[in-house]
Amino acid sequence: MKSNRQLANWITLSRILGVGFIFWLTPFQTNLWQAWVVLIYTFVCVTDFVDGYLARRLKIVSDVGKILDPLADKILILVFLPLLQMQAITAFPIFLILAREFIVMALRVFAAKNGLIMGAGFSGKLKTLITLPVCGILFGRIPVLDVPLPAYLVPINLLRSWVFGWPSWIFDGLIWVMVGVTLWSLADYLCSFLWQSYLRRSDGDPKRAKQKLRLLIPNAVTFVNLCCGVLAVIYAWFNLFHSAVLLVLLGTLLDALDGKLARRLNAFSKFGAKLDSKADYVNFGIAPAVVVFQRSMLYGWPLALFLGLVYYGAVHYRLRRFDQSGHSDYFEGVPSPVGAGLVVLAAISTYLSTAWVFSGIVI
C-alpha cells in the first residue's frame, strides 16, 4: 500500500533521472545515440503527464510530490542546453525561455509568502504542450553519422530522417511559436499575480482593485518614456546621434500617450505625476542637452558647453513653471517635447547643424 502511494513520486523521480541520461548521452555523433536520446526524451515527456494523472486519479497526492513535480519540470527545461551545445537552437530563444521560468518561479515563491496561490493557467499548459514536442523535433535536426541500428530503433531513425529533411524555416517557425507562447504564459502569470495582489490589498473589492490596476497602465508608459530618455543620453554621449534622436522622438509620443491614457482611464496618482515629471526632465532636457553639447564640440568646447547649459536651463525653467502652474487649457511658450524634437532633428541635419544655424535654433 505504501509503495502505491509513492508510485507518482517514483515516476516523477524517473523524469529527473531521464534528463540526467540525456545530458550524459549528448552531444551525440551517430544516429544510434541520437535514437536513444529521442527515446529517453519521449519517456521523460510521457512521465510529465502520467505522474500528475495517477496522483489525482488514485488520490495519492503527497507533500513530497508537490516538491518533486515542479522541480522535475524545471530540470526538464534544461534540455535546451544540450540542444544549444549541438547548435540545434540559438542562445536568444533559450534566454527568453529560461528567463520566463526563473521569473515565474520567483513570482510563485513571493506569492506563497504572501498567502497567494498561483496555479497553472491555460497559457502555461499550452506552453508545455508546445515546448515538449518542439524539443524532441530539434533533437532530430542534428546531423549525425549513420550506423547499423537494432530493429526496435529503426522506426525512430526513419522519423529522424524525415524530420531532418524539413527546410530550416519550419524549425525557425516552431522555435519562435514556442517562444511566443512562453512569453504569453509569462504575461498571463504576471497579470494573475498583480490581480490577486491588488485584490487582496483592496480587501477583496474588485472595483477598487481594478482602479488601482488602471494606475499601472499610464505609469508603465511613463516608465518606458524615462528609459528612452536614459538610453538617449547614453547614445548621445557616444556620438550615436541618430539612435538618440529616435529615442527622444519615441519619448515624445509616449509622453502624449501616457497623459491620454491617464485621462481616459481616470488613473491619476501623485507617483505617476512625479514619474512623468522626471521622464520629461530626462527625455526633453538632459538628453537633447547632451546631443547639443556633443554635436557642438565640432566648433569648440566653449560653444558646446554654453549651448548645452542654455538649452537645459531653459527646459528646466519651462518644466518647473509647468509643474507649479498645473494643467491648463491655456498654454504659454513652446512645449518642451516640441522644442526637444526641433533641436535633436537639427543636430542630425546636414544644413541645420552648421555652427551659426544650429546655435540660433538652440537659443
Short mmCIF file of C-alpha atoms in Angstrom, two decimals:
data_model
loop_
_atom_site.label_atom_id
_atom_site.label_comp_id
_atom_site.label_asym_id
_atom_site.label_seq_id
_atom_site.Cartn_x
_atom_site.Cartn_y
_atom_site.Cartn_z
CA MET A 1 0.00 0.00 0.00
CA LYS A 2 2.82 2.38 0.85
CA SER A 3 4.52 1.59 -2.45
CA ASN A 4 1.33 2.50 -4.31
CA ARG A 5 1.20 5.85 -2.52
CA GLN A 6 4.73 6.60 -3.74
CA LEU A 7 4.09 5.49 -7.33
CA ALA A 8 3.60 9.01 -8.70
CA ASN A 9 6.72 10.22 -6.87
CA TRP A 10 8.83 7.43 -8.36
CA ILE A 11 7.60 8.36 -11.84
CA THR A 12 8.48 12.00 -11.18
CA LEU A 13 11.92 10.96 -9.96
CA SER A 14 12.44 8.90 -13.13
CA ARG A 15 11.85 12.11 -15.11
CA ILE A 16 14.74 13.76 -13.32
CA LEU A 17 16.99 10.75 -13.91
CA GLY A 18 15.95 10.66 -17.57
CA VAL A 19 17.09 14.24 -18.08
CA GLY A 20 20.40 13.28 -16.48
CA PHE A 21 20.81 10.44 -19.00
CA ILE A 22 20.11 12.88 -21.85
CA PHE A 23 22.90 15.14 -20.61
CA TRP A 24 25.19 12.12 -20.33
CA LEU A 25 24.49 10.95 -23.90
CA THR A 26 24.90 14.37 -25.52
CA PRO A 27 26.47 15.61 -27.67
CA PHE A 28 25.96 12.52 -29.82
CA GLN A 29 27.79 11.75 -33.05
CA THR A 30 25.83 8.80 -34.51
CA ASN A 31 22.20 8.02 -35.21
CA LEU A 32 22.37 5.22 -32.62
CA TRP A 33 22.84 7.56 -29.68
CA GLN A 34 20.53 10.10 -31.27
CA ALA A 35 17.76 7.49 -31.37
CA TRP A 36 18.40 6.59 -27.73
CA VAL A 37 18.22 10.26 -26.71
CA VAL A 38 14.94 10.70 -28.58
CA LEU A 39 13.58 7.52 -26.96
CA ILE A 40 14.59 8.62 -23.45
CA TYR A 41 13.25 12.12 -24.06
CA THR A 42 9.90 10.69 -25.18
CA PHE A 43 9.74 8.63 -22.00
CA VAL A 44 10.56 11.72 -19.92
CA CYS A 45 7.78 13.72 -21.61
CA VAL A 46 5.24 10.96 -21.01
CA THR A 47 6.09 10.87 -17.30
CA ASP A 48 5.34 14.60 -17.11
CA PHE A 49 1.67 13.81 -17.74
CA VAL A 50 1.42 10.36 -16.13
CA ASP A 51 2.59 11.25 -12.60
CA GLY A 52 0.05 14.03 -12.13
CA TYR A 53 -2.77 11.95 -13.60
CA LEU A 54 -2.04 8.98 -11.30
CA ALA A 55 -1.70 11.22 -8.24
CA ARG A 56 -5.13 12.72 -8.85
CA ARG A 57 -6.83 9.51 -10.01
CA LEU A 58 -5.55 7.34 -7.15
CA LYS A 59 -5.73 10.22 -4.63
CA ILE A 60 -2.10 9.78 -3.64
CA VAL A 61 -1.05 13.44 -3.75
CA SER A 62 1.77 13.97 -1.24
CA ASP A 63 3.91 16.81 0.05
CA VAL A 64 6.99 15.18 -1.47
CA GLY A 65 5.24 15.06 -4.85
CA LYS A 66 4.33 18.74 -4.59
CA ILE A 67 8.06 19.48 -4.29
CA LEU A 68 9.38 16.93 -6.78
CA ASP A 69 6.97 17.69 -9.64
CA PRO A 70 7.82 21.41 -10.14
CA LEU A 71 11.49 20.60 -9.56
CA ALA A 72 11.38 17.95 -12.29
CA ASP A 73 9.63 20.37 -14.64
CA LYS A 74 12.37 22.96 -14.13
CA ILE A 75 15.09 20.35 -14.70
CA LEU A 76 13.31 19.17 -17.86
CA ILE A 77 13.60 22.70 -19.31
CA LEU A 78 17.39 22.32 -19.09
CA VAL A 79 17.34 20.01 -22.16
CA PHE A 80 17.70 23.24 -24.13
CA LEU A 81 21.33 23.38 -23.01
CA PRO A 82 22.50 20.28 -24.93
CA LEU A 83 20.42 21.50 -27.89
CA LEU A 84 22.35 24.77 -27.70
CA GLN A 85 25.66 22.89 -27.44
CA MET A 86 24.81 20.90 -30.59
CA GLN A 87 23.70 24.13 -32.37
CA ALA A 88 20.11 22.98 -32.89
CA ILE A 89 18.90 26.31 -31.47
CA THR A 90 20.46 29.71 -30.87
CA ALA A 91 21.06 31.31 -27.49
CA PHE A 92 18.49 34.15 -27.52
CA PRO A 93 15.32 31.98 -27.59
CA ILE A 94 16.78 29.89 -24.77
CA PHE A 95 17.44 33.04 -22.76
CA LEU A 96 13.80 34.10 -23.11
CA ILE A 97 12.52 30.65 -22.15
CA LEU A 98 14.80 30.26 -19.12
CA ALA A 99 14.14 33.85 -18.02
CA ARG A 100 10.42 33.06 -18.05
CA GLU A 101 10.96 30.02 -15.85
CA PHE A 102 13.01 31.94 -13.28
CA ILE A 103 10.54 34.86 -13.21
CA VAL A 104 7.54 32.56 -12.74
CA MET A 105 9.38 30.64 -10.02
CA ALA A 106 10.18 33.89 -8.21
CA LEU A 107 6.56 35.04 -8.52
CA ARG A 108 5.28 31.77 -7.06
CA VAL A 109 7.69 31.95 -4.12
CA PHE A 110 6.78 35.58 -3.43
CA ALA A 111 3.07 34.83 -3.78
CA ALA A 112 3.31 31.85 -1.42
CA LYS A 113 4.96 34.01 1.24
CA ASN A 114 2.03 36.40 0.98
CA GLY A 115 -0.58 33.66 1.14
CA LEU A 116 -1.47 33.75 -2.56
CA ILE A 117 -1.93 30.64 -4.72
CA MET A 118 -0.85 30.82 -8.36
CA GLY A 119 -1.97 27.77 -10.27
CA ALA A 120 -1.07 26.90 -13.84
CA GLY A 121 -3.38 28.58 -16.35
CA PHE A 122 -4.30 27.63 -19.89
CA SER A 123 -1.32 29.50 -21.35
CA GLY A 124 1.10 27.62 -19.10
CA LYS A 125 -0.35 24.25 -20.09
CA LEU A 126 -0.27 25.23 -23.77
CA LYS A 127 3.36 26.28 -23.35
CA THR A 128 4.20 22.80 -22.07
CA LEU A 129 2.24 21.07 -24.85
CA ILE A 130 4.19 23.03 -27.49
CA THR A 131 7.64 23.08 -25.87
CA LEU A 132 7.99 19.35 -25.26
CA PRO A 133 7.41 18.16 -28.86
CA VAL A 134 9.44 21.04 -30.33
CA CYS A 135 12.46 19.99 -28.25
CA GLY A 136 12.05 16.42 -29.49
CA ILE A 137 11.93 17.66 -33.09
CA LEU A 138 15.08 19.71 -32.51
CA PHE A 139 16.93 16.59 -31.36
CA GLY A 140 16.15 15.11 -34.80
CA ARG A 141 17.54 18.20 -36.55
CA ILE A 142 21.16 17.45 -35.61
CA PRO A 143 23.31 15.91 -38.38
CA VAL A 144 24.92 12.59 -37.37
CA LEU A 145 26.76 9.62 -38.85
CA ASP A 146 24.59 6.67 -39.90
CA VAL A 147 25.48 3.32 -38.33
CA PRO A 148 23.55 0.00 -38.23
CA LEU A 149 20.69 0.09 -35.72
CA PRO A 150 18.75 -2.58 -33.82
CA ALA A 151 15.34 -3.29 -35.28
CA TYR A 152 13.48 -1.62 -32.40
CA LEU A 153 15.26 1.70 -33.13
CA VAL A 154 14.63 1.70 -36.89
CA PRO A 155 11.21 3.45 -36.64
CA ILE A 156 12.81 6.26 -34.62
CA ASN A 157 15.58 6.56 -37.19
CA LEU A 158 13.04 6.80 -40.03
CA LEU A 159 11.21 9.53 -38.16
CA ARG A 160 14.52 11.31 -37.55
CA SER A 161 15.39 11.15 -41.28
CA TRP A 162 12.00 12.64 -42.15
CA VAL A 163 12.42 15.50 -39.66
CA PHE A 164 15.98 16.18 -40.83
CA GLY A 165 14.69 16.79 -44.36
CA TRP A 166 12.48 19.70 -43.29
CA PRO A 167 13.51 23.18 -44.50
CA SER A 168 15.12 25.45 -41.92
CA TRP A 169 12.23 27.94 -41.90
CA ILE A 170 9.98 25.28 -40.35
CA PHE A 171 12.38 24.83 -37.43
CA ASP A 172 12.71 28.60 -37.01
CA GLY A 173 8.94 28.98 -37.08
CA LEU A 174 8.44 26.28 -34.45
CA ILE A 175 11.07 27.85 -32.21
CA TRP A 176 9.50 31.31 -32.33
CA VAL A 177 5.98 29.95 -31.88
CA MET A 178 7.31 28.22 -28.77
CA VAL A 179 8.94 31.46 -27.58
CA GLY A 180 5.77 33.44 -28.30
CA VAL A 181 3.59 31.10 -26.25
CA THR A 182 6.23 31.14 -23.49
CA LEU A 183 6.12 34.95 -23.29
CA TRP A 184 2.32 34.87 -23.38
CA SER A 185 2.29 32.50 -20.41
CA LEU A 186 4.69 34.84 -18.58
CA ALA A 187 2.37 37.79 -19.19
CA ASP A 188 -0.53 35.64 -18.01
CA TYR A 189 1.27 34.80 -14.76
CA LEU A 190 2.19 38.45 -14.20
CA CYS A 191 -1.40 39.59 -14.74
CA SER A 192 -2.68 36.89 -12.41
CA PHE A 193 -0.15 37.82 -9.75
CA LEU A 194 -0.95 41.54 -9.99
CA TRP A 195 -4.69 40.94 -9.90
CA GLN A 196 -4.51 38.71 -6.82
CA SER A 197 -2.14 41.11 -5.08
CA TYR A 198 -4.28 44.19 -5.70
CA LEU A 199 -7.46 42.30 -4.90
CA ARG A 200 -6.01 41.40 -1.53
CA ARG A 201 -4.89 44.99 -0.90
CA SER A 202 -8.41 46.14 -1.74
CA ASP A 203 -9.96 43.77 0.85
CA GLY A 204 -11.50 41.65 -1.88
CA ASP A 205 -13.26 44.57 -3.59
CA PRO A 206 -12.92 44.04 -7.38
CA LYS A 207 -13.81 47.65 -8.24
CA ARG A 208 -11.09 49.11 -6.02
CA ALA A 209 -8.60 46.55 -7.33
CA LYS A 210 -9.41 47.44 -10.94
CA GLN A 211 -9.00 51.15 -10.19
CA LYS A 212 -5.57 50.55 -8.65
CA LEU A 213 -4.55 48.35 -11.57
CA ARG A 214 -5.52 51.08 -14.01
CA LEU A 215 -2.81 53.25 -12.48
CA LEU A 216 -0.19 50.80 -13.71
CA ILE A 217 -1.02 51.37 -17.39
CA PRO A 218 -0.11 55.08 -17.77
CA ASN A 219 2.71 54.68 -15.22
CA ALA A 220 4.21 51.84 -17.27
CA VAL A 221 4.14 54.01 -20.40
CA THR A 222 5.78 56.84 -18.45
CA PHE A 223 8.47 54.47 -17.17
CA VAL A 224 9.26 53.36 -20.73
CA ASN A 225 9.47 57.06 -21.62
CA LEU A 226 12.01 57.54 -18.82
CA CYS A 227 14.04 54.56 -20.06
CA CYS A 228 14.07 56.06 -23.56
CA GLY A 229 15.50 59.26 -22.11
CA VAL A 230 18.25 57.46 -20.22
CA LEU A 231 19.22 55.45 -23.30
CA ALA A 232 19.16 58.61 -25.41
CA VAL A 233 21.64 60.24 -23.02
CA ILE A 234 23.98 57.23 -23.32
CA TYR A 235 23.75 57.10 -27.12
CA ALA A 236 24.27 60.86 -27.42
CA TRP A 237 27.33 60.77 -25.18
CA PHE A 238 28.94 58.22 -27.50
CA ASN A 239 28.01 60.30 -30.58
CA LEU A 240 25.34 57.88 -31.78
CA PHE A 241 23.08 60.78 -32.65
CA HIS A 242 20.57 59.01 -34.88
CA SER A 243 19.74 56.46 -32.18
CA ALA A 244 19.48 59.20 -29.56
CA VAL A 245 17.18 61.26 -31.79
CA LEU A 246 14.95 58.25 -32.42
CA LEU A 247 14.62 57.63 -28.68
CA VAL A 248 13.81 61.27 -27.95
CA LEU A 249 11.11 61.27 -30.63
CA LEU A 250 9.74 58.00 -29.28
CA GLY A 251 9.64 59.59 -25.85
CA THR A 252 7.63 62.45 -27.31
CA LEU A 253 4.97 60.02 -28.50
CA LEU A 254 4.96 58.18 -25.18
CA ASP A 255 4.64 61.47 -23.29
CA ALA A 256 1.48 62.25 -25.22
CA LEU A 257 0.18 58.71 -24.81
CA ASP A 258 0.51 58.39 -21.03
CA GLY A 259 -1.48 61.57 -20.44
CA LYS A 260 -4.29 60.43 -22.73
CA LEU A 261 -4.36 57.02 -21.06
CA ALA A 262 -4.48 58.59 -17.60
CA ARG A 263 -7.43 60.80 -18.59
CA ARG A 264 -9.25 58.02 -20.43
CA LEU A 265 -8.86 55.55 -17.55
CA ASN A 266 -9.25 58.19 -14.84
CA ALA A 267 -5.99 56.89 -13.43
CA PHE A 268 -4.19 59.80 -11.77
CA SER A 269 -1.74 59.45 -8.88
CA LYS A 270 0.95 61.51 -7.17
CA PHE A 271 3.53 58.87 -8.04
CA GLY A 272 2.53 58.99 -11.71
CA ALA A 273 2.80 62.78 -11.77
CA LYS A 274 6.28 62.69 -10.22
CA LEU A 275 7.40 59.93 -12.58
CA ASP A 276 6.10 61.87 -15.56
CA SER A 277 7.99 64.97 -14.41
CA LYS A 278 11.25 63.03 -14.05
CA ALA A 279 10.77 61.49 -17.50
CA ASP A 280 10.25 64.96 -19.02
CA TYR A 281 13.42 66.32 -17.38
CA VAL A 282 15.49 63.42 -18.72
CA ASN A 283 13.96 62.93 -22.17
CA PHE A 284 13.34 66.56 -23.13
CA GLY A 285 16.00 68.27 -21.03
CA ILE A 286 19.11 66.21 -20.33
CA ALA A 287 19.10 64.03 -23.46
CA PRO A 288 18.74 66.91 -26.00
CA ALA A 289 21.27 68.93 -24.00
CA VAL A 290 23.83 66.13 -24.33
CA VAL A 291 23.04 65.92 -28.06
CA VAL A 292 23.58 69.67 -28.36
CA PHE A 293 26.84 69.53 -26.39
CA GLN A 294 28.33 66.60 -28.29
CA ARG A 295 27.23 67.93 -31.67
CA SER A 296 28.64 71.40 -30.96
CA MET A 297 32.03 70.01 -29.89
CA LEU A 298 32.95 70.26 -33.58
CA TYR A 299 33.00 74.02 -33.10
CA GLY A 300 34.88 74.09 -29.79
CA TRP A 301 34.02 73.11 -26.24
CA PRO A 302 33.18 76.67 -25.01
CA LEU A 303 30.35 76.97 -27.53
CA ALA A 304 29.24 73.38 -26.88
CA LEU A 305 29.14 73.91 -23.11
CA PHE A 306 27.31 77.22 -23.49
CA LEU A 307 24.62 75.82 -25.81
CA GLY A 308 24.11 72.68 -23.74
CA LEU A 309 23.71 74.62 -20.49
CA VAL A 310 21.47 77.25 -22.07
CA TYR A 311 19.17 74.62 -23.55
CA TYR A 312 18.89 72.56 -20.38
CA GLY A 313 18.42 75.66 -18.24
CA ALA A 314 15.55 76.82 -20.44
CA VAL A 315 13.86 73.42 -20.38
CA HIS A 316 14.34 73.11 -16.62
CA TYR A 317 12.70 76.50 -16.09
CA ARG A 318 9.90 75.63 -18.52
CA LEU A 319 9.10 72.32 -16.80
CA ARG A 320 9.39 73.84 -13.32
CA ARG A 321 6.90 76.55 -14.24
CA PHE A 322 4.57 73.95 -15.76
CA ASP A 323 4.71 71.83 -12.58
CA GLN A 324 3.83 74.84 -10.46
CA SER A 325 1.01 76.12 -12.70
CA GLY A 326 -0.51 72.68 -13.38
CA HIS A 327 -2.54 71.60 -16.37
CA SER A 328 -4.48 74.32 -18.14
CA ASP A 329 -6.25 74.87 -21.46
CA TYR A 330 -4.14 77.99 -21.91
CA PHE A 331 -0.54 77.15 -22.80
CA GLU A 332 2.26 79.72 -22.81
CA GLY A 333 5.52 79.13 -24.65
CA VAL A 334 6.82 76.15 -26.63
CA PRO A 335 6.12 72.70 -25.14
CA SER A 336 9.35 71.01 -24.10
CA PRO A 337 8.71 67.87 -26.26
CA VAL A 338 8.32 70.08 -29.35
CA GLY A 339 11.48 72.02 -28.51
CA ALA A 340 13.41 68.80 -27.92
CA GLY A 341 12.25 67.37 -31.26
CA LEU A 342 13.30 70.50 -33.15
CA VAL A 343 16.74 70.60 -31.55
CA VAL A 344 17.63 66.93 -31.99
CA LEU A 345 16.40 66.86 -35.60
CA ALA A 346 18.51 69.94 -36.34
CA ALA A 347 21.52 68.17 -34.80
CA ILE A 348 21.43 65.38 -37.42
CA SER A 349 20.57 67.67 -40.34
CA THR A 350 23.33 68.44 -42.84
CA TYR A 351 22.30 72.07 -43.30
CA LEU A 352 20.84 72.93 -39.89
CA SER A 353 23.80 71.61 -37.88
CA THR A 354 26.28 74.27 -39.01
CA ALA A 355 27.63 76.42 -36.18
CA TRP A 356 25.60 79.61 -36.58
CA VAL A 357 22.35 77.99 -37.74
CA PHE A 358 22.41 75.35 -35.02
CA SER A 359 23.26 77.90 -32.35
CA GLY A 360 20.35 80.03 -33.46
CA ILE A 361 17.91 77.12 -33.36
CA VAL A 362 19.02 76.10 -29.87
CA ILE A 363 18.81 79.61 -28.49
#
